[in-house]
PDB file of C-alpha atoms in Angstrom:
ATOM      1  CA  UNK A 175       0.124  -0.188   0.065  1.00 69.00           C
ATOM      2  CA  UNK A 176       1.270   3.757  -0.318  1.00 76.00           C
ATOM      3  CA  UNK A 177       1.579   5.666   2.411  1.00 83.00           C
ATOM      4  CA  UNK A 178      -1.019   7.115   4.130  1.00 90.00           C
ATOM      5  CA  UNK A 179      -0.703  10.368   5.867  1.00 95.00           C
ATOM      6  CA  UNK A 180      -3.367  11.742   8.227  1.00 95.00           C
ATOM      7  CA  UNK A 181      -3.807  14.172  11.066  1.00 97.00           C
ATOM      8  CA  UNK A 182      -5.168  12.876  13.835  1.00 96.00           C
ATOM      9  CA  UNK A 183      -7.938  14.689  16.564  1.00 94.00           C
ATOM     10  CA  UNK A 184      -6.095  13.936  19.752  1.00 95.00           C
ATOM     11  CA  UNK A 185      -8.347  16.106  22.469  1.00 93.00           C
ATOM     12  CA  UNK A 186      -7.441  13.981  25.526  1.00 94.00           C
ATOM     13  CA  UNK A 187      -4.842  12.139  27.313  1.00 96.00           C
ATOM     14  CA  UNK A 188      -4.912   9.715  30.523  1.00 94.00           C
ATOM     15  CA  UNK A 189      -4.066  11.770  33.507  1.00 94.00           C
ATOM     16  CA  UNK A 190      -2.676   8.752  34.839  1.00 94.00           C
ATOM     17  CA  UNK A 191      -0.195   8.465  31.996  1.00 95.00           C
ATOM     18  CA  UNK A 192       0.807  12.136  32.581  1.00 96.00           C
ATOM     19  CA  UNK A 193       1.375  11.768  36.404  1.00 95.00           C
ATOM     20  CA  UNK A 194       3.210   8.174  35.512  1.00 95.00           C
ATOM     21  CA  UNK A 195       5.566  10.014  33.091  1.00 95.00           C
ATOM     22  CA  UNK A 196       6.173  12.932  35.978  1.00 94.00           C
ATOM     23  CA  UNK A 197       6.878   9.811  38.333  1.00 93.00           C
ATOM     24  CA  UNK A 198       4.106  10.111  40.591  1.00 91.00           C
ATOM     25  CA  UNK A 199       3.835   7.303  42.948  1.00 88.00           C
ATOM     26  CA  UNK A 200       0.972   8.317  45.342  1.00 87.00           C
ATOM     27  CA  UNK A 201       2.272  11.189  47.115  1.00 88.00           C
ATOM     28  CA  UNK A 202      -0.211  13.968  48.097  1.00 90.00           C
ATOM     29  CA  UNK A 203      -1.156  16.522  45.547  1.00 91.00           C
ATOM     30  CA  UNK A 204      -2.691  19.995  46.791  1.00 93.00           C
ATOM     31  CA  UNK A 205      -5.752  21.241  45.095  1.00 94.00           C
ATOM     32  CA  UNK A 206      -3.597  24.348  43.633  1.00 95.00           C
ATOM     33  CA  UNK A 207      -1.243  21.770  41.945  1.00 94.00           C
ATOM     34  CA  UNK A 208      -4.219  19.612  40.733  1.00 94.00           C
ATOM     35  CA  UNK A 209      -5.515  22.305  39.010  1.00 96.00           C
ATOM     36  CA  UNK A 210      -2.297  23.428  37.618  1.00 97.00           C
ATOM     37  CA  UNK A 211      -1.467  20.150  36.299  1.00 96.00           C
ATOM     38  CA  UNK A 212      -5.016  20.284  34.192  1.00 97.00           C
ATOM     39  CA  UNK A 213      -3.983  23.845  33.063  1.00 98.00           C
ATOM     40  CA  UNK A 214      -1.104  22.938  31.668  1.00 98.00           C
ATOM     41  CA  UNK A 215      -2.183  19.428  30.049  1.00 98.00           C
ATOM     42  CA  UNK A 216      -4.845  21.491  28.200  1.00 98.00           C
ATOM     43  CA  UNK A 217      -2.345  23.842  26.786  1.00 98.00           C
ATOM     44  CA  UNK A 218      -0.119  21.031  25.571  1.00 98.00           C
ATOM     45  CA  UNK A 219      -2.951  19.495  24.160  1.00 98.00           C
ATOM     46  CA  UNK A 220      -4.187  23.044  22.354  1.00 98.00           C
ATOM     47  CA  UNK A 221      -0.473  23.150  20.965  1.00 98.00           C
ATOM     48  CA  UNK A 222       0.091  19.843  19.480  1.00 98.00           C
ATOM     49  CA  UNK A 223      -0.799  18.936  15.839  1.00 97.00           C
ATOM     50  CA  UNK A 224      -0.493  15.141  15.978  1.00 98.00           C
ATOM     51  CA  UNK A 225      -0.251  13.616  12.446  1.00 98.00           C
ATOM     52  CA  UNK A 226       1.357  10.314  11.504  1.00 98.00           C
ATOM     53  CA  UNK A 227       2.014   8.233   8.254  1.00 98.00           C
ATOM     54  CA  UNK A 228       1.630   4.290   7.814  1.00 98.00           C
ATOM     55  CA  UNK A 229       2.363   2.030   5.450  1.00 97.00           C
ATOM     56  CA  UNK A 230       2.142  -2.075   4.911  1.00 97.00           C
ATOM     57  CA  UNK A 231       4.547  -4.178   3.312  1.00 97.00           C
ATOM     58  CA  UNK A 232       4.313  -7.703   2.923  1.00 97.00           C
ATOM     59  CA  UNK A 233       7.126 -10.121   4.351  1.00 98.00           C
ATOM     60  CA  UNK A 234       9.448 -11.058   1.795  1.00 97.00           C
ATOM     61  CA  UNK A 235      11.464 -13.189   3.658  1.00 95.00           C
ATOM     62  CA  UNK A 236      13.677 -14.455   6.768  1.00 96.00           C
ATOM     63  CA  UNK A 237      17.152 -15.282   7.266  1.00 96.00           C
ATOM     64  CA  UNK A 238      20.162 -14.388   9.515  1.00 95.00           C
ATOM     65  CA  UNK A 239      22.943 -12.407   9.450  1.00 94.00           C
ATOM     66  CA  UNK A 240      26.147 -12.649  11.721  1.00 93.00           C
ATOM     67  CA  UNK A 241      23.705 -14.936  13.641  1.00 95.00           C
ATOM     68  CA  UNK A 242      20.906 -12.515  14.061  1.00 96.00           C
ATOM     69  CA  UNK A 243      17.523 -13.137  12.489  1.00 97.00           C
ATOM     70  CA  UNK A 244      16.442 -10.785  10.053  1.00 97.00           C
ATOM     71  CA  UNK A 245      13.177 -10.188   8.573  1.00 98.00           C
ATOM     72  CA  UNK A 246      12.906  -8.801   4.857  1.00 97.00           C
ATOM     73  CA  UNK A 247      10.130  -6.366   3.748  1.00 97.00           C
ATOM     74  CA  UNK A 248       9.275  -6.358  -0.040  1.00 97.00           C
ATOM     75  CA  UNK A 249       9.218  -3.265  -1.790  1.00 94.00           C
ATOM     76  CA  UNK A 250      11.538  -1.205   0.692  1.00 96.00           C
ATOM     77  CA  UNK A 251      15.217  -1.354   2.007  1.00 96.00           C
ATOM     78  CA  UNK A 252      13.665  -1.819   5.667  1.00 96.00           C
ATOM     79  CA  UNK A 253      14.818  -4.957   7.322  1.00 97.00           C
ATOM     80  CA  UNK A 254      13.968  -5.714  11.045  1.00 98.00           C
ATOM     81  CA  UNK A 255      16.882  -7.762  12.707  1.00 97.00           C
ATOM     82  CA  UNK A 256      17.065  -9.137  16.488  1.00 97.00           C
ATOM     83  CA  UNK A 257      15.905 -11.851  18.274  1.00 97.00           C
ATOM     84  CA  UNK A 258      13.502  -9.784  19.887  1.00 97.00           C
ATOM     85  CA  UNK A 259      11.652  -8.304  16.811  1.00 97.00           C
ATOM     86  CA  UNK A 260      11.978 -11.843  15.012  1.00 97.00           C
ATOM     87  CA  UNK A 261       9.715 -13.566  18.053  1.00 96.00           C
ATOM     88  CA  UNK A 262       7.232 -10.538  18.239  1.00 96.00           C
ATOM     89  CA  UNK A 263       6.589 -10.934  14.391  1.00 97.00           C
ATOM     90  CA  UNK A 264       6.772 -14.796  14.327  1.00 96.00           C
ATOM     91  CA  UNK A 265       4.448 -15.807  11.674  1.00 95.00           C
ATOM     92  CA  UNK A 266       3.753 -12.103  10.454  1.00 97.00           C
ATOM     93  CA  UNK A 267       2.815 -12.372   6.821  1.00 98.00           C
ATOM     94  CA  UNK A 268       3.200  -8.504   6.384  1.00 98.00           C
ATOM     95  CA  UNK A 269       4.322  -5.622   8.619  1.00 98.00           C
ATOM     96  CA  UNK A 270       2.700  -2.129   9.159  1.00 98.00           C
ATOM     97  CA  UNK A 271       5.025   0.639   9.707  1.00 98.00           C
ATOM     98  CA  UNK A 272       4.034   3.919  11.380  1.00 98.00           C
ATOM     99  CA  UNK A 273       5.626   7.311  12.469  1.00 98.00           C
ATOM    100  CA  UNK A 274       4.009  10.240  14.231  1.00 98.00           C
ATOM    101  CA  UNK A 275       4.600  13.311  15.690  1.00 98.00           C
ATOM    102  CA  UNK A 276       2.993  16.118  17.663  1.00 98.00           C
ATOM    103  CA  UNK A 277       4.709  18.910  15.831  1.00 97.00           C
ATOM    104  CA  UNK A 278       7.177  21.869  16.710  1.00 97.00           C
ATOM    105  CA  UNK A 279       5.058  23.781  18.402  1.00 97.00           C
ATOM    106  CA  UNK A 280       5.371  21.471  21.458  1.00 97.00           C
ATOM    107  CA  UNK A 281       9.620  21.728  21.210  1.00 96.00           C
ATOM    108  CA  UNK A 282       9.187  25.820  21.097  1.00 97.00           C
ATOM    109  CA  UNK A 283       6.890  25.832  24.272  1.00 98.00           C
ATOM    110  CA  UNK A 284       9.023  23.465  26.029  1.00 97.00           C
ATOM    111  CA  UNK A 285      11.771  25.933  25.326  1.00 97.00           C
ATOM    112  CA  UNK A 286      10.100  28.711  26.398  1.00 97.00           C
ATOM    113  CA  UNK A 287       8.962  26.882  29.875  1.00 97.00           C
ATOM    114  CA  UNK A 288      12.570  26.025  30.684  1.00 96.00           C
ATOM    115  CA  UNK A 289      13.215  29.647  31.082  1.00 96.00           C
ATOM    116  CA  UNK A 290      10.230  30.647  32.791  1.00 96.00           C
ATOM    117  CA  UNK A 291       8.474  27.948  34.571  1.00 97.00           C
ATOM    118  CA  UNK A 292      10.096  24.749  35.416  1.00 96.00           C
ATOM    119  CA  UNK A 293       7.279  23.066  36.893  1.00 96.00           C
ATOM    120  CA  UNK A 294       4.828  24.072  33.679  1.00 97.00           C
ATOM    121  CA  UNK A 295       7.849  22.383  31.525  1.00 98.00           C
ATOM    122  CA  UNK A 296       7.859  19.112  33.686  1.00 97.00           C
ATOM    123  CA  UNK A 297       4.026  18.758  33.084  1.00 98.00           C
ATOM    124  CA  UNK A 298       3.970  20.064  29.536  1.00 98.00           C
ATOM    125  CA  UNK A 299       6.884  17.621  28.668  1.00 98.00           C
ATOM    126  CA  UNK A 300       4.701  14.615  30.118  1.00 98.00           C
ATOM    127  CA  UNK A 301       1.547  15.657  28.925  1.00 98.00           C
ATOM    128  CA  UNK A 302       3.560  15.940  25.189  1.00 98.00           C
ATOM    129  CA  UNK A 303       4.733  12.324  25.629  1.00 98.00           C
ATOM    130  CA  UNK A 304       1.190  11.084  26.188  1.00 98.00           C
ATOM    131  CA  UNK A 305      -0.044  13.050  23.270  1.00 98.00           C
ATOM    132  CA  UNK A 306       2.303  11.511  21.226  1.00 98.00           C
ATOM    133  CA  UNK A 307       1.522   7.991  22.148  1.00 97.00           C
ATOM    134  CA  UNK A 308      -2.269   8.958  21.601  1.00 97.00           C
ATOM    135  CA  UNK A 309      -1.202   9.539  18.074  1.00 98.00           C
ATOM    136  CA  UNK A 310       0.822   6.355  17.801  1.00 97.00           C
ATOM    137  CA  UNK A 311      -2.524   4.592  19.066  1.00 96.00           C
ATOM    138  CA  UNK A 312      -4.543   6.291  16.121  1.00 96.00           C
ATOM    139  CA  UNK A 313      -1.732   5.410  13.552  1.00 97.00           C
ATOM    140  CA  UNK A 314      -2.082   1.801  14.900  1.00 96.00           C
ATOM    141  CA  UNK A 315      -5.868   1.864  14.329  1.00 95.00           C
ATOM    142  CA  UNK A 316      -5.058   2.671  11.092  1.00 95.00           C
ATOM    143  CA  UNK A 317      -2.788  -0.298  10.349  1.00 96.00           C
ATOM    144  CA  UNK A 318      -5.534  -2.161  12.101  1.00 94.00           C
ATOM    145  CA  UNK A 319      -8.191  -0.950   9.688  1.00 93.00           C
ATOM    146  CA  UNK A 320      -5.558  -1.982   6.672  1.00 94.00           C
ATOM    147  CA  UNK A 321      -5.299  -5.246   8.146  1.00 93.00           C
ATOM    148  CA  UNK A 322      -8.958  -6.321   8.488  1.00 92.00           C
ATOM    149  CA  UNK A 323      -9.258  -4.946   4.960  1.00 92.00           C
ATOM    150  CA  UNK A 324      -6.787  -7.907   3.989  1.00 94.00           C
ATOM    151  CA  UNK A 325      -8.415 -10.562   6.246  1.00 94.00           C
ATOM    152  CA  UNK A 326      -5.662 -10.398   8.799  1.00 95.00           C
ATOM    153  CA  UNK A 327      -4.944  -9.719  12.509  1.00 94.00           C
ATOM    154  CA  UNK A 328      -2.470  -7.400  13.986  1.00 94.00           C
ATOM    155  CA  UNK A 329      -0.425  -7.838  16.922  1.00 94.00           C
ATOM    156  CA  UNK A 330       1.049  -4.980  19.073  1.00 93.00           C
ATOM    157  CA  UNK A 331       3.374  -2.200  18.100  1.00 95.00           C
ATOM    158  CA  UNK A 332       7.259  -2.661  18.595  1.00 96.00           C
ATOM    159  CA  UNK A 333       9.960   0.370  18.467  1.00 97.00           C
ATOM    160  CA  UNK A 334      13.210   0.623  17.276  1.00 97.00           C
ATOM    161  CA  UNK A 335      15.260   0.625  20.512  1.00 94.00           C
ATOM    162  CA  UNK A 336      13.359  -1.903  22.125  1.00 94.00           C
ATOM    163  CA  UNK A 337      14.986  -5.061  22.987  1.00 93.00           C
ATOM    164  CA  UNK A 338      17.315  -5.515  20.434  1.00 93.00           C
ATOM    165  CA  UNK A 339      16.027  -3.751  17.599  1.00 96.00           C
ATOM    166  CA  UNK A 340      18.594  -1.474  16.834  1.00 96.00           C
ATOM    167  CA  UNK A 341      18.052   2.133  16.766  1.00 96.00           C
ATOM    168  CA  UNK A 342      20.105   2.286  13.347  1.00 96.00           C
ATOM    169  CA  UNK A 343      16.717   1.115  11.977  1.00 97.00           C
ATOM    170  CA  UNK A 344      15.402   4.538  12.455  1.00 97.00           C
ATOM    171  CA  UNK A 345      16.910   6.290   9.355  1.00 97.00           C
ATOM    172  CA  UNK A 346      15.727   3.415   6.612  1.00 97.00           C
ATOM    173  CA  UNK A 347      12.015   3.220   8.255  1.00 98.00           C
ATOM    174  CA  UNK A 348      11.821   6.874   8.233  1.00 98.00           C
ATOM    175  CA  UNK A 349      12.922   6.935   4.796  1.00 97.00           C
ATOM    176  CA  UNK A 350      10.479   4.160   3.994  1.00 97.00           C
ATOM    177  CA  UNK A 351       7.629   6.442   5.214  1.00 97.00           C
ATOM    178  CA  UNK A 352       9.163   9.400   3.440  1.00 96.00           C
ATOM    179  CA  UNK A 353       8.569  10.801   6.763  1.00 97.00           C
ATOM    180  CA  UNK A 354      10.943  14.108   6.510  1.00 96.00           C
ATOM    181  CA  UNK A 355       8.637  15.529   3.752  1.00 96.00           C
ATOM    182  CA  UNK A 356       5.469  14.005   4.924  1.00 96.00           C
ATOM    183  CA  UNK A 357       5.806  14.839   8.861  1.00 97.00           C
ATOM    184  CA  UNK A 358       8.794  16.874   8.908  1.00 97.00           C
ATOM    185  CA  UNK A 359      10.889  14.468  11.246  1.00 97.00           C
ATOM    186  CA  UNK A 360      14.804  14.541  11.321  1.00 97.00           C
ATOM    187  CA  UNK A 361      17.150  12.872  12.569  1.00 97.00           C
ATOM    188  CA  UNK A 362      20.360  13.750  14.758  1.00 96.00           C
ATOM    189  CA  UNK A 363      23.750  12.180  14.384  1.00 95.00           C
ATOM    190  CA  UNK A 364      22.873  10.153  17.263  1.00 94.00           C
ATOM    191  CA  UNK A 365      19.628   8.982  15.528  1.00 95.00           C
ATOM    192  CA  UNK A 366      17.203  11.177  18.098  1.00 94.00           C
ATOM    193  CA  UNK A 367      14.096  12.113  16.237  1.00 97.00           C
ATOM    194  CA  UNK A 368      13.209  15.836  15.872  1.00 97.00           C
ATOM    195  CA  UNK A 369      10.565  16.855  16.885  1.00 97.00           C
ATOM    196  CA  UNK A 370      11.250  14.929  19.868  1.00 96.00           C
ATOM    197  CA  UNK A 371       7.874  14.146  20.437  1.00 98.00           C
ATOM    198  CA  UNK A 372       7.662  11.743  17.734  1.00 98.00           C
ATOM    199  CA  UNK A 373       6.989   7.780  17.724  1.00 98.00           C
ATOM    200  CA  UNK A 374       8.058   5.051  15.330  1.00 98.00           C
ATOM    201  CA  UNK A 375       6.693   1.337  15.511  1.00 98.00           C
ATOM    202  CA  UNK A 376       6.183  -1.591  13.550  1.00 98.00           C
ATOM    203  CA  UNK A 377       3.140  -3.867  13.946  1.00 97.00           C
ATOM    204  CA  UNK A 378       2.613  -7.195  12.553  1.00 97.00           C
ATOM    205  CA  UNK A 379      -0.304  -8.700  10.478  1.00 97.00           C
ATOM    206  CA  UNK A 380      -1.138 -12.243  11.255  1.00 97.00           C
ATOM    207  CA  UNK A 381      -3.321 -14.630   9.462  1.00 95.00           C
ATOM    208  CA  UNK A 382      -4.918 -15.651  12.926  1.00 92.00           C
ATOM    209  CA  UNK A 383      -5.754 -13.319  16.120  1.00 88.00           C
ATOM    210  CA  UNK A 384      -2.597 -12.938  18.261  1.00 77.00           C
ATOM    211  CA  UNK A 385      -3.437 -13.998  21.821  1.00 72.00           C
ATOM    212  CA  UNK A 386      -1.450 -10.962  23.233  1.00 67.00           C
ATOM    213  CA  UNK A 387      -2.947  -8.294  21.134  1.00 65.00           C
ATOM    214  CA  UNK A 388      -5.981  -6.388  22.689  1.00 62.00           C
ATOM    215  CA  UNK A 389      -8.510  -9.047  23.800  1.00 62.00           C
ATOM    216  CA  UNK A 390     -11.645  -6.560  23.591  1.00 65.00           C
ATOM    217  CA  UNK A 391     -12.504  -3.002  22.190  1.00 68.00           C
ATOM    218  CA  UNK A 392     -13.091  -2.028  26.070  1.00 64.00           C
ATOM    219  CA  UNK A 393      -9.418  -1.747  26.719  1.00 67.00           C
ATOM    220  CA  UNK A 394      -8.048  -1.344  23.386  1.00 71.00           C
ATOM    221  CA  UNK A 395      -5.749   1.796  23.214  1.00 70.00           C
ATOM    222  CA  UNK A 396      -6.786   2.342  19.501  1.00 67.00           C
ATOM    223  CA  UNK A 397     -10.346   2.242  20.598  1.00 62.00           C
ATOM    224  CA  UNK A 398     -10.971   6.049  20.071  1.00 61.00           C
ATOM    225  CA  UNK A 399      -9.395   6.291  16.917  1.00 66.00           C
ATOM    226  CA  UNK A 400     -11.046   2.646  15.387  1.00 64.00           C
ATOM    227  CA  UNK A 401     -12.862   2.780  11.745  1.00 65.00           C
ATOM    228  CA  UNK A 402     -13.958  -0.779  12.448  1.00 62.00           C
ATOM    229  CA  UNK A 403     -15.682   0.303  15.459  1.00 58.00           C
ATOM    230  CA  UNK A 404     -17.503   3.387  14.095  1.00 60.00           C
ATOM    231  CA  UNK A 405     -18.592   1.054  11.037  1.00 57.00           C
ATOM    232  CA  UNK A 406     -20.076  -1.536  13.483  1.00 58.00           C
ATOM    233  CA  UNK A 407     -17.347  -4.214  13.249  1.00 62.00           C
ATOM    234  CA  UNK A 408     -14.132  -5.198  14.912  1.00 61.00           C
ATOM    235  CA  UNK A 409     -10.640  -6.290  14.441  1.00 67.00           C
ATOM    236  CA  UNK A 410     -11.319  -9.620  16.079  1.00 60.00           C
ATOM    237  CA  UNK A 411     -14.276 -10.742  13.624  1.00 63.00           C
TER     238      UNK A 411
END
């Protein structure tokens, strides 16, 4: 399939996720701080411009290089190497590839807050991380819809840098999605993405439902963005 580029309507993030990124572990929160957190999260969501691009490639073959498993994808130079990703994609007949970002506006506001309001900067940063993960949920929902159209079932997403999937995968992955032009994502020499609130991942497509995939719509992080659910169907059918 050609790359699918979309803007995503991320209107909210889980407050618990924001607190988790802040390192919260049950400490008391004053009413004033509680209200401040809500204020800064709302400001972050207003600043975010979530968008992403997805593409699905058939699995062309599997092999090894220097004893490390390698999955080759048809129609692209992108290869997925490592024992962890080989296990994650065992049995996959195709792979969805995605990249998302919430834009440079978040970067600019984080820089401003670092000079004026360190507390707000920390909350804004956590909210930005939660927001880009919601954008990744939305992009994953697009892959799920593509899989359903092929009569296939999705696993869960897996990003470069997880396990032993090398971070060096990033340049070819972003190139396969034309992410520099489509989303404005660039890489530093250390392979860090800019905007920093960006995510890349791969998702396996399988002929049978995966036990470890989202078992029901109720707990699925893609629920709010699911094309299938809006049409009265599910990815398990």
